[in-house]
């Protein structure tokens, strides 16, 4: 729609401004009285030539390698232009002065070819610009669809990972006959409801995502004993700031997956700070178990790929072990 509007504006600019200005360079006052038919024929030829170029779009034909069609069209247009140079001179303008007649014919020929070159150059420049613009838009659309498909894949990979861990938690509570089992199932149903409600959303209010984090932490606390302490600290200045769903949960999951113990004292620190311009997340946990070969870093790598697509060049993600504790540090420039 926008391209059609721009094209219309360019056509109006050429037809109502540029061509009339160029025509004014001609001896219009003299030609309109002495050579009226030729003047109107020339003006009609210029406009027809312009719209023929706009219709056939030579750059598009060139991109499609239709060289024969291009050669055929240019041959026809050049032939018509050449025929126009033989437009008859009015009888009353014919004189015996050969030099004067040659000068008139030369001026007419130069004028015709001048308009041909002006219209051809302007039309080709405009069509080439539009074709390049269309090519860029097409590539951007393809890249956007590719990114969208990749994001959907990464989100699909995150959700089963979460479900597997949570079902393990519920299974452990059921086996132990804990009185926290009912509460755990209620929280689990709330979490599932959230996951399905935001599955098609690219951005959601931060309040919903952070509440999801709180519910997840509470659910994990139900299966933990006094040996594991969890410190969750969330600072948020604007609850309606939009952030991607499920972008933080992997780091929280990993902290509980590798940083909890039922017989050794350990602690998990989770800090999240959010304002309108920046999201900051830090996690720190004791390393109570090591990941098995083949499973290390899959969730974090998926998150990194999502961040590359969503915030290219606008995020920092650092992970690693320091003095027996695992740390993650994530910052995202939202604006």
Short mmCIF file of C-alpha atoms in Angstrom, two decimals:
data_model
loop_
_atom_site.label_atom_id
_atom_site.label_comp_id
_atom_site.label_asym_id
_atom_site.label_seq_id
_atom_site.Cartn_x
_atom_site.Cartn_y
_atom_site.Cartn_z
CA UNK A 1 0.00 0.00 0.00
CA UNK A 2 2.77 2.42 0.94
CA UNK A 3 4.75 1.49 -2.20
CA UNK A 4 1.72 2.21 -4.40
CA UNK A 5 1.29 5.60 -2.78
CA UNK A 6 4.95 6.51 -3.27
CA UNK A 7 4.75 5.38 -6.89
CA UNK A 8 1.70 7.58 -7.43
CA UNK A 9 3.47 10.60 -5.93
CA UNK A 10 6.47 10.06 -8.22
CA UNK A 11 4.24 9.79 -11.29
CA UNK A 12 2.44 13.00 -10.35
CA UNK A 13 5.77 14.76 -9.73
CA UNK A 14 7.08 13.72 -13.13
CA UNK A 15 3.91 14.44 -15.09
CA UNK A 16 2.86 17.69 -13.40
CA UNK A 17 6.19 19.26 -12.49
CA UNK A 18 9.27 17.84 -14.23
CA UNK A 19 7.91 17.42 -17.76
CA UNK A 20 6.15 20.84 -17.85
CA UNK A 21 9.37 22.49 -16.64
CA UNK A 22 11.41 20.76 -19.33
CA UNK A 23 8.86 21.65 -22.01
CA UNK A 24 9.14 25.29 -21.00
CA UNK A 25 12.76 25.17 -22.21
CA UNK A 26 11.39 24.82 -25.75
CA UNK A 27 10.20 27.75 -27.87
CA UNK A 28 6.62 26.85 -26.93
CA UNK A 29 5.12 30.25 -27.85
CA UNK A 30 6.45 30.00 -31.38
CA UNK A 31 5.77 26.28 -31.87
CA UNK A 32 2.18 26.49 -30.65
CA UNK A 33 1.37 28.87 -33.46
CA UNK A 34 3.64 27.57 -36.21
CA UNK A 35 3.95 23.86 -35.41
CA UNK A 36 0.98 23.01 -33.17
CA UNK A 37 0.54 19.42 -34.33
CA UNK A 38 4.17 18.53 -33.71
CA UNK A 39 4.17 20.15 -30.24
CA UNK A 40 1.12 18.20 -29.06
CA UNK A 41 2.45 15.01 -30.64
CA UNK A 42 5.77 15.50 -28.83
CA UNK A 43 4.04 16.06 -25.46
CA UNK A 44 1.83 13.00 -25.97
CA UNK A 45 4.89 10.95 -27.00
CA UNK A 46 6.77 11.96 -23.82
CA UNK A 47 3.93 10.92 -21.50
CA UNK A 48 3.26 7.68 -23.39
CA UNK A 49 6.96 6.83 -23.35
CA UNK A 50 7.12 7.41 -19.60
CA UNK A 51 4.15 5.18 -18.80
CA UNK A 52 5.40 2.46 -21.18
CA UNK A 53 8.61 2.34 -19.15
CA UNK A 54 6.67 2.30 -15.88
CA UNK A 55 4.45 -0.49 -17.17
CA UNK A 56 7.08 -2.86 -18.53
CA UNK A 57 9.64 -2.19 -15.75
CA UNK A 58 12.91 -2.98 -17.51
CA UNK A 59 14.93 -3.57 -14.30
CA UNK A 60 12.47 -6.30 -13.27
CA UNK A 61 12.84 -7.93 -16.70
CA UNK A 62 16.60 -7.70 -16.31
CA UNK A 63 16.43 -9.40 -12.88
CA UNK A 64 14.44 -12.20 -14.51
CA UNK A 65 17.04 -12.44 -17.32
CA UNK A 66 14.49 -11.66 -20.03
CA UNK A 67 17.09 -10.00 -22.23
CA UNK A 68 15.21 -10.64 -25.50
CA UNK A 69 12.14 -8.82 -24.18
CA UNK A 70 14.29 -5.87 -23.12
CA UNK A 71 15.96 -5.68 -26.52
CA UNK A 72 12.61 -5.94 -28.30
CA UNK A 73 11.00 -3.16 -26.23
CA UNK A 74 13.98 -0.81 -26.61
CA UNK A 75 14.09 -1.48 -30.36
CA UNK A 76 10.40 -0.58 -30.73
CA UNK A 77 10.79 2.59 -28.64
CA UNK A 78 13.90 3.72 -30.50
CA UNK A 79 12.17 3.07 -33.84
CA UNK A 80 9.11 5.11 -32.81
CA UNK A 81 11.40 7.91 -31.61
CA UNK A 82 13.29 7.87 -34.90
CA UNK A 83 10.03 7.99 -36.88
CA UNK A 84 8.97 11.01 -34.85
CA UNK A 85 12.00 12.92 -36.16
CA UNK A 86 10.41 12.69 -39.63
CA UNK A 87 7.24 14.43 -38.52
CA UNK A 88 6.19 16.60 -41.49
CA UNK A 89 6.88 20.33 -41.37
CA UNK A 90 3.85 22.55 -42.09
CA UNK A 91 3.79 23.74 -45.72
CA UNK A 92 3.89 27.40 -44.74
CA UNK A 93 7.15 26.76 -42.83
CA UNK A 94 8.90 25.23 -45.86
CA UNK A 95 11.39 27.65 -47.42
CA UNK A 96 13.96 27.54 -50.14
CA UNK A 97 16.69 28.29 -47.62
CA UNK A 98 18.39 24.91 -47.21
CA UNK A 99 20.40 25.99 -44.20
CA UNK A 100 17.34 27.28 -42.38
CA UNK A 101 15.42 24.07 -43.07
CA UNK A 102 18.39 21.94 -41.93
CA UNK A 103 18.61 23.97 -38.70
CA UNK A 104 14.90 23.44 -38.00
CA UNK A 105 15.14 19.72 -38.66
CA UNK A 106 18.26 19.48 -36.48
CA UNK A 107 16.55 21.33 -33.60
CA UNK A 108 13.53 19.07 -33.88
CA UNK A 109 15.65 15.91 -33.93
CA UNK A 110 17.74 17.06 -30.97
CA UNK A 111 14.60 17.93 -29.01
CA UNK A 112 13.01 14.55 -29.64
CA UNK A 113 16.12 12.58 -28.62
CA UNK A 114 16.68 14.86 -25.65
CA UNK A 115 13.20 14.03 -24.32
CA UNK A 116 13.79 10.36 -25.07
CA UNK A 117 16.96 10.34 -22.99
CA UNK A 118 15.40 12.37 -20.14
CA UNK A 119 12.36 10.11 -19.87
CA UNK A 120 14.42 6.93 -20.28
CA UNK A 121 16.97 7.98 -17.65
CA UNK A 122 14.35 9.12 -15.13
CA UNK A 123 12.14 6.06 -15.62
CA UNK A 124 14.99 3.60 -15.36
CA UNK A 125 16.36 5.32 -12.26
CA UNK A 126 12.95 5.22 -10.57
CA UNK A 127 12.24 1.61 -11.55
CA UNK A 128 15.73 0.48 -10.51
CA UNK A 129 15.26 2.16 -7.13
CA UNK A 130 11.87 0.53 -6.66
CA UNK A 131 13.17 -2.87 -7.73
CA UNK A 132 16.07 -2.68 -5.27
CA UNK A 133 13.64 -1.58 -2.58
CA UNK A 134 11.36 -4.53 -3.39
CA UNK A 135 14.31 -6.91 -3.24
CA UNK A 136 15.34 -5.56 0.17
CA UNK A 137 11.78 -5.85 1.52
CA UNK A 138 11.48 -9.38 0.16
CA UNK A 139 14.71 -10.43 1.87
CA UNK A 140 13.62 -8.78 5.11
CA UNK A 141 10.28 -10.62 4.99
CA UNK A 142 12.03 -13.93 4.39
CA UNK A 143 14.45 -13.26 7.23
CA UNK A 144 11.59 -12.22 9.52
CA UNK A 145 9.69 -15.44 8.76
CA UNK A 146 12.86 -17.45 9.36
CA UNK A 147 13.45 -15.69 12.69
CA UNK A 148 9.83 -16.22 13.68
CA UNK A 149 10.08 -19.94 12.93
CA UNK A 150 13.34 -20.22 14.87
CA UNK A 151 11.84 -18.42 17.86
CA UNK A 152 8.88 -20.78 17.85
CA UNK A 153 11.28 -23.73 17.76
CA UNK A 154 13.34 -22.43 20.69
CA UNK A 155 10.21 -21.76 22.75
CA UNK A 156 8.94 -25.25 21.97
CA UNK A 157 12.25 -26.65 23.17
CA UNK A 158 12.08 -24.67 26.42
CA UNK A 159 8.55 -25.67 27.44
CA UNK A 160 9.06 -29.50 27.41
CA UNK A 161 12.25 -28.99 29.43
CA UNK A 162 10.27 -27.10 32.05
CA UNK A 163 7.44 -29.63 32.08
CA UNK A 164 9.81 -32.54 32.55
CA UNK A 165 11.46 -30.91 35.58
CA UNK A 166 8.18 -29.89 37.16
CA UNK A 167 6.60 -33.32 36.72
CA UNK A 168 9.59 -34.78 38.49
CA UNK A 169 8.90 -32.41 41.39
CA UNK A 170 5.24 -33.40 41.58
CA UNK A 171 6.15 -37.08 41.35
CA UNK A 172 8.54 -36.73 44.28
CA UNK A 173 5.86 -34.99 46.38
CA UNK A 174 3.31 -37.71 45.63
CA UNK A 175 5.75 -40.49 46.53
CA UNK A 176 6.64 -38.81 49.81
CA UNK A 177 2.95 -38.28 50.70
CA UNK A 178 3.66 -34.62 51.40
CA UNK A 179 0.77 -32.42 52.52
CA UNK A 180 2.11 -29.85 50.06
CA UNK A 181 1.05 -31.96 47.08
CA UNK A 182 -2.32 -30.28 46.59
CA UNK A 183 -0.81 -26.82 46.73
CA UNK A 184 1.85 -27.90 44.26
CA UNK A 185 -0.75 -29.11 41.74
CA UNK A 186 -2.64 -25.81 42.04
CA UNK A 187 0.53 -23.84 41.31
CA UNK A 188 1.39 -26.21 38.49
CA UNK A 189 -2.02 -25.68 36.86
CA UNK A 190 -1.56 -21.90 37.14
CA UNK A 191 1.84 -22.17 35.48
CA UNK A 192 0.44 -24.32 32.65
CA UNK A 193 -2.37 -21.83 32.13
CA UNK A 194 0.17 -19.05 31.80
CA UNK A 195 2.34 -21.02 29.37
CA UNK A 196 -0.55 -21.74 27.03
CA UNK A 197 -2.04 -18.24 27.26
CA UNK A 198 1.22 -16.60 26.16
CA UNK A 199 2.32 -19.24 23.65
CA UNK A 200 1.43 -17.05 20.67
CA UNK A 201 2.65 -13.76 22.13
CA UNK A 202 5.93 -12.14 21.15
CA UNK A 203 5.89 -9.66 24.05
CA UNK A 204 3.94 -9.62 27.31
CA UNK A 205 3.75 -7.30 30.34
CA UNK A 206 6.67 -7.91 32.69
CA UNK A 207 4.28 -8.36 35.62
CA UNK A 208 2.93 -11.61 34.14
CA UNK A 209 6.37 -13.04 33.42
CA UNK A 210 7.73 -12.20 36.85
CA UNK A 211 4.66 -13.64 38.56
CA UNK A 212 5.30 -16.81 36.60
CA UNK A 213 8.87 -16.84 37.95
CA UNK A 214 7.55 -16.43 41.51
CA UNK A 215 5.10 -19.32 41.08
CA UNK A 216 7.82 -21.52 39.67
CA UNK A 217 10.13 -20.74 42.61
CA UNK A 218 7.30 -21.40 45.08
CA UNK A 219 6.58 -24.70 43.38
CA UNK A 220 10.22 -25.74 43.66
CA UNK A 221 10.35 -24.72 47.30
CA UNK A 222 7.61 -27.25 48.07
CA UNK A 223 9.93 -30.15 47.32
CA UNK A 224 12.97 -28.71 49.08
CA UNK A 225 13.91 -29.26 52.71
CA UNK A 226 15.73 -26.94 55.08
CA UNK A 227 19.14 -27.66 53.54
CA UNK A 228 18.34 -25.53 50.49
CA UNK A 229 17.58 -21.84 50.89
CA UNK A 230 16.17 -19.74 48.09
CA UNK A 231 16.59 -15.97 47.95
CA UNK A 232 14.38 -14.41 45.26
CA UNK A 233 14.58 -10.62 44.95
CA UNK A 234 12.62 -8.76 42.26
CA UNK A 235 12.77 -5.00 41.72
CA UNK A 236 10.45 -3.55 39.08
CA UNK A 237 9.58 0.10 38.43
CA UNK A 238 7.01 -0.39 35.65
CA UNK A 239 4.90 -3.55 35.65
CA UNK A 240 3.65 -2.95 32.10
CA UNK A 241 7.04 -2.97 30.40
CA UNK A 242 6.91 -5.49 27.57
CA UNK A 243 9.40 -8.37 27.54
CA UNK A 244 9.56 -11.73 25.70
CA UNK A 245 7.83 -14.60 27.52
CA UNK A 246 9.86 -17.54 28.84
CA UNK A 247 13.14 -15.67 28.40
CA UNK A 248 14.32 -15.95 32.04
CA UNK A 249 12.99 -19.30 33.18
CA UNK A 250 15.91 -21.36 31.84
CA UNK A 251 18.37 -19.68 34.21
CA UNK A 252 16.02 -20.22 37.16
CA UNK A 253 15.49 -23.84 36.15
CA UNK A 254 19.21 -24.49 35.97
CA UNK A 255 19.76 -22.98 39.41
CA UNK A 256 17.28 -25.45 40.93
CA UNK A 257 18.39 -28.35 38.75
CA UNK A 258 22.08 -28.15 39.67
CA UNK A 259 22.07 -26.12 42.89
CA UNK A 260 19.81 -28.00 45.33
CA UNK A 261 20.52 -30.77 47.82
CA UNK A 262 18.53 -32.73 50.40
CA UNK A 263 21.47 -33.37 52.72
CA UNK A 264 23.97 -30.52 52.20
CA UNK A 265 23.44 -26.87 53.01
CA UNK A 266 23.25 -24.75 49.87
CA UNK A 267 21.71 -21.49 48.73
CA UNK A 268 20.26 -20.09 45.51
CA UNK A 269 20.26 -16.34 44.86
CA UNK A 270 18.01 -14.93 42.13
CA UNK A 271 17.93 -11.20 41.49
CA UNK A 272 15.84 -9.50 38.80
CA UNK A 273 15.73 -5.76 38.19
CA UNK A 274 13.56 -4.16 35.54
CA UNK A 275 12.86 -0.62 34.41
CA UNK A 276 11.65 0.86 31.14
CA UNK A 277 15.10 0.72 29.56
CA UNK A 278 16.92 -2.28 30.99
CA UNK A 279 16.35 -5.79 32.28
CA UNK A 280 18.96 -7.22 34.63
CA UNK A 281 19.07 -10.76 35.97
CA UNK A 282 21.63 -12.45 38.22
CA UNK A 283 21.59 -15.99 39.54
CA UNK A 284 24.10 -17.67 41.82
CA UNK A 285 23.97 -21.18 43.18
CA UNK A 286 26.20 -23.83 44.75
CA UNK A 287 27.09 -26.60 42.35
CA UNK A 288 25.55 -29.69 43.94
CA UNK A 289 25.58 -31.81 40.78
CA UNK A 290 27.16 -31.71 37.35
CA UNK A 291 25.30 -31.94 34.10
CA UNK A 292 25.55 -35.18 32.22
CA UNK A 293 27.37 -35.39 28.92
CA UNK A 294 25.20 -34.14 26.06
CA UNK A 295 22.81 -32.10 28.18
CA UNK A 296 25.13 -29.27 29.26
CA UNK A 297 24.15 -25.79 28.13
CA UNK A 298 21.26 -26.76 25.84
CA UNK A 299 18.72 -24.51 27.56
CA UNK A 300 21.15 -21.59 27.85
CA UNK A 301 22.20 -21.98 24.23
CA UNK A 302 18.55 -21.83 23.13
CA UNK A 303 18.07 -18.67 25.20
CA UNK A 304 21.16 -17.15 23.64
CA UNK A 305 19.77 -17.84 20.18
CA UNK A 306 16.45 -16.26 21.11
CA UNK A 307 18.28 -13.21 22.42
CA UNK A 308 20.32 -13.00 19.22
CA UNK A 309 17.08 -12.84 17.24
CA UNK A 310 15.17 -10.55 19.58
CA UNK A 311 17.91 -8.20 20.80
CA UNK A 312 20.89 -8.39 18.42
CA UNK A 313 23.76 -6.39 19.87
CA UNK A 314 21.62 -5.22 22.80
CA UNK A 315 22.22 -7.87 25.41
CA UNK A 316 25.01 -9.33 27.52
CA UNK A 317 24.94 -12.91 28.80
CA UNK A 318 27.74 -14.26 30.97
CA UNK A 319 27.71 -17.69 32.61
CA UNK A 320 30.38 -19.63 34.44
CA UNK A 321 31.72 -21.21 37.60
CA UNK A 322 33.50 -19.13 40.24
CA UNK A 323 34.83 -20.68 43.47
CA UNK A 324 32.49 -23.64 43.33
CA UNK A 325 29.41 -21.54 42.59
CA UNK A 326 27.68 -21.10 39.26
CA UNK A 327 26.80 -17.55 38.17
CA UNK A 328 24.74 -16.10 35.38
CA UNK A 329 24.55 -12.44 34.49
CA UNK A 330 22.09 -11.17 31.89
CA UNK A 331 21.37 -7.59 30.82
CA UNK A 332 19.01 -6.56 28.01
CA UNK A 333 18.67 -3.04 26.66
CA UNK A 334 14.95 -2.85 26.02
CA UNK A 335 15.16 0.51 24.27
#
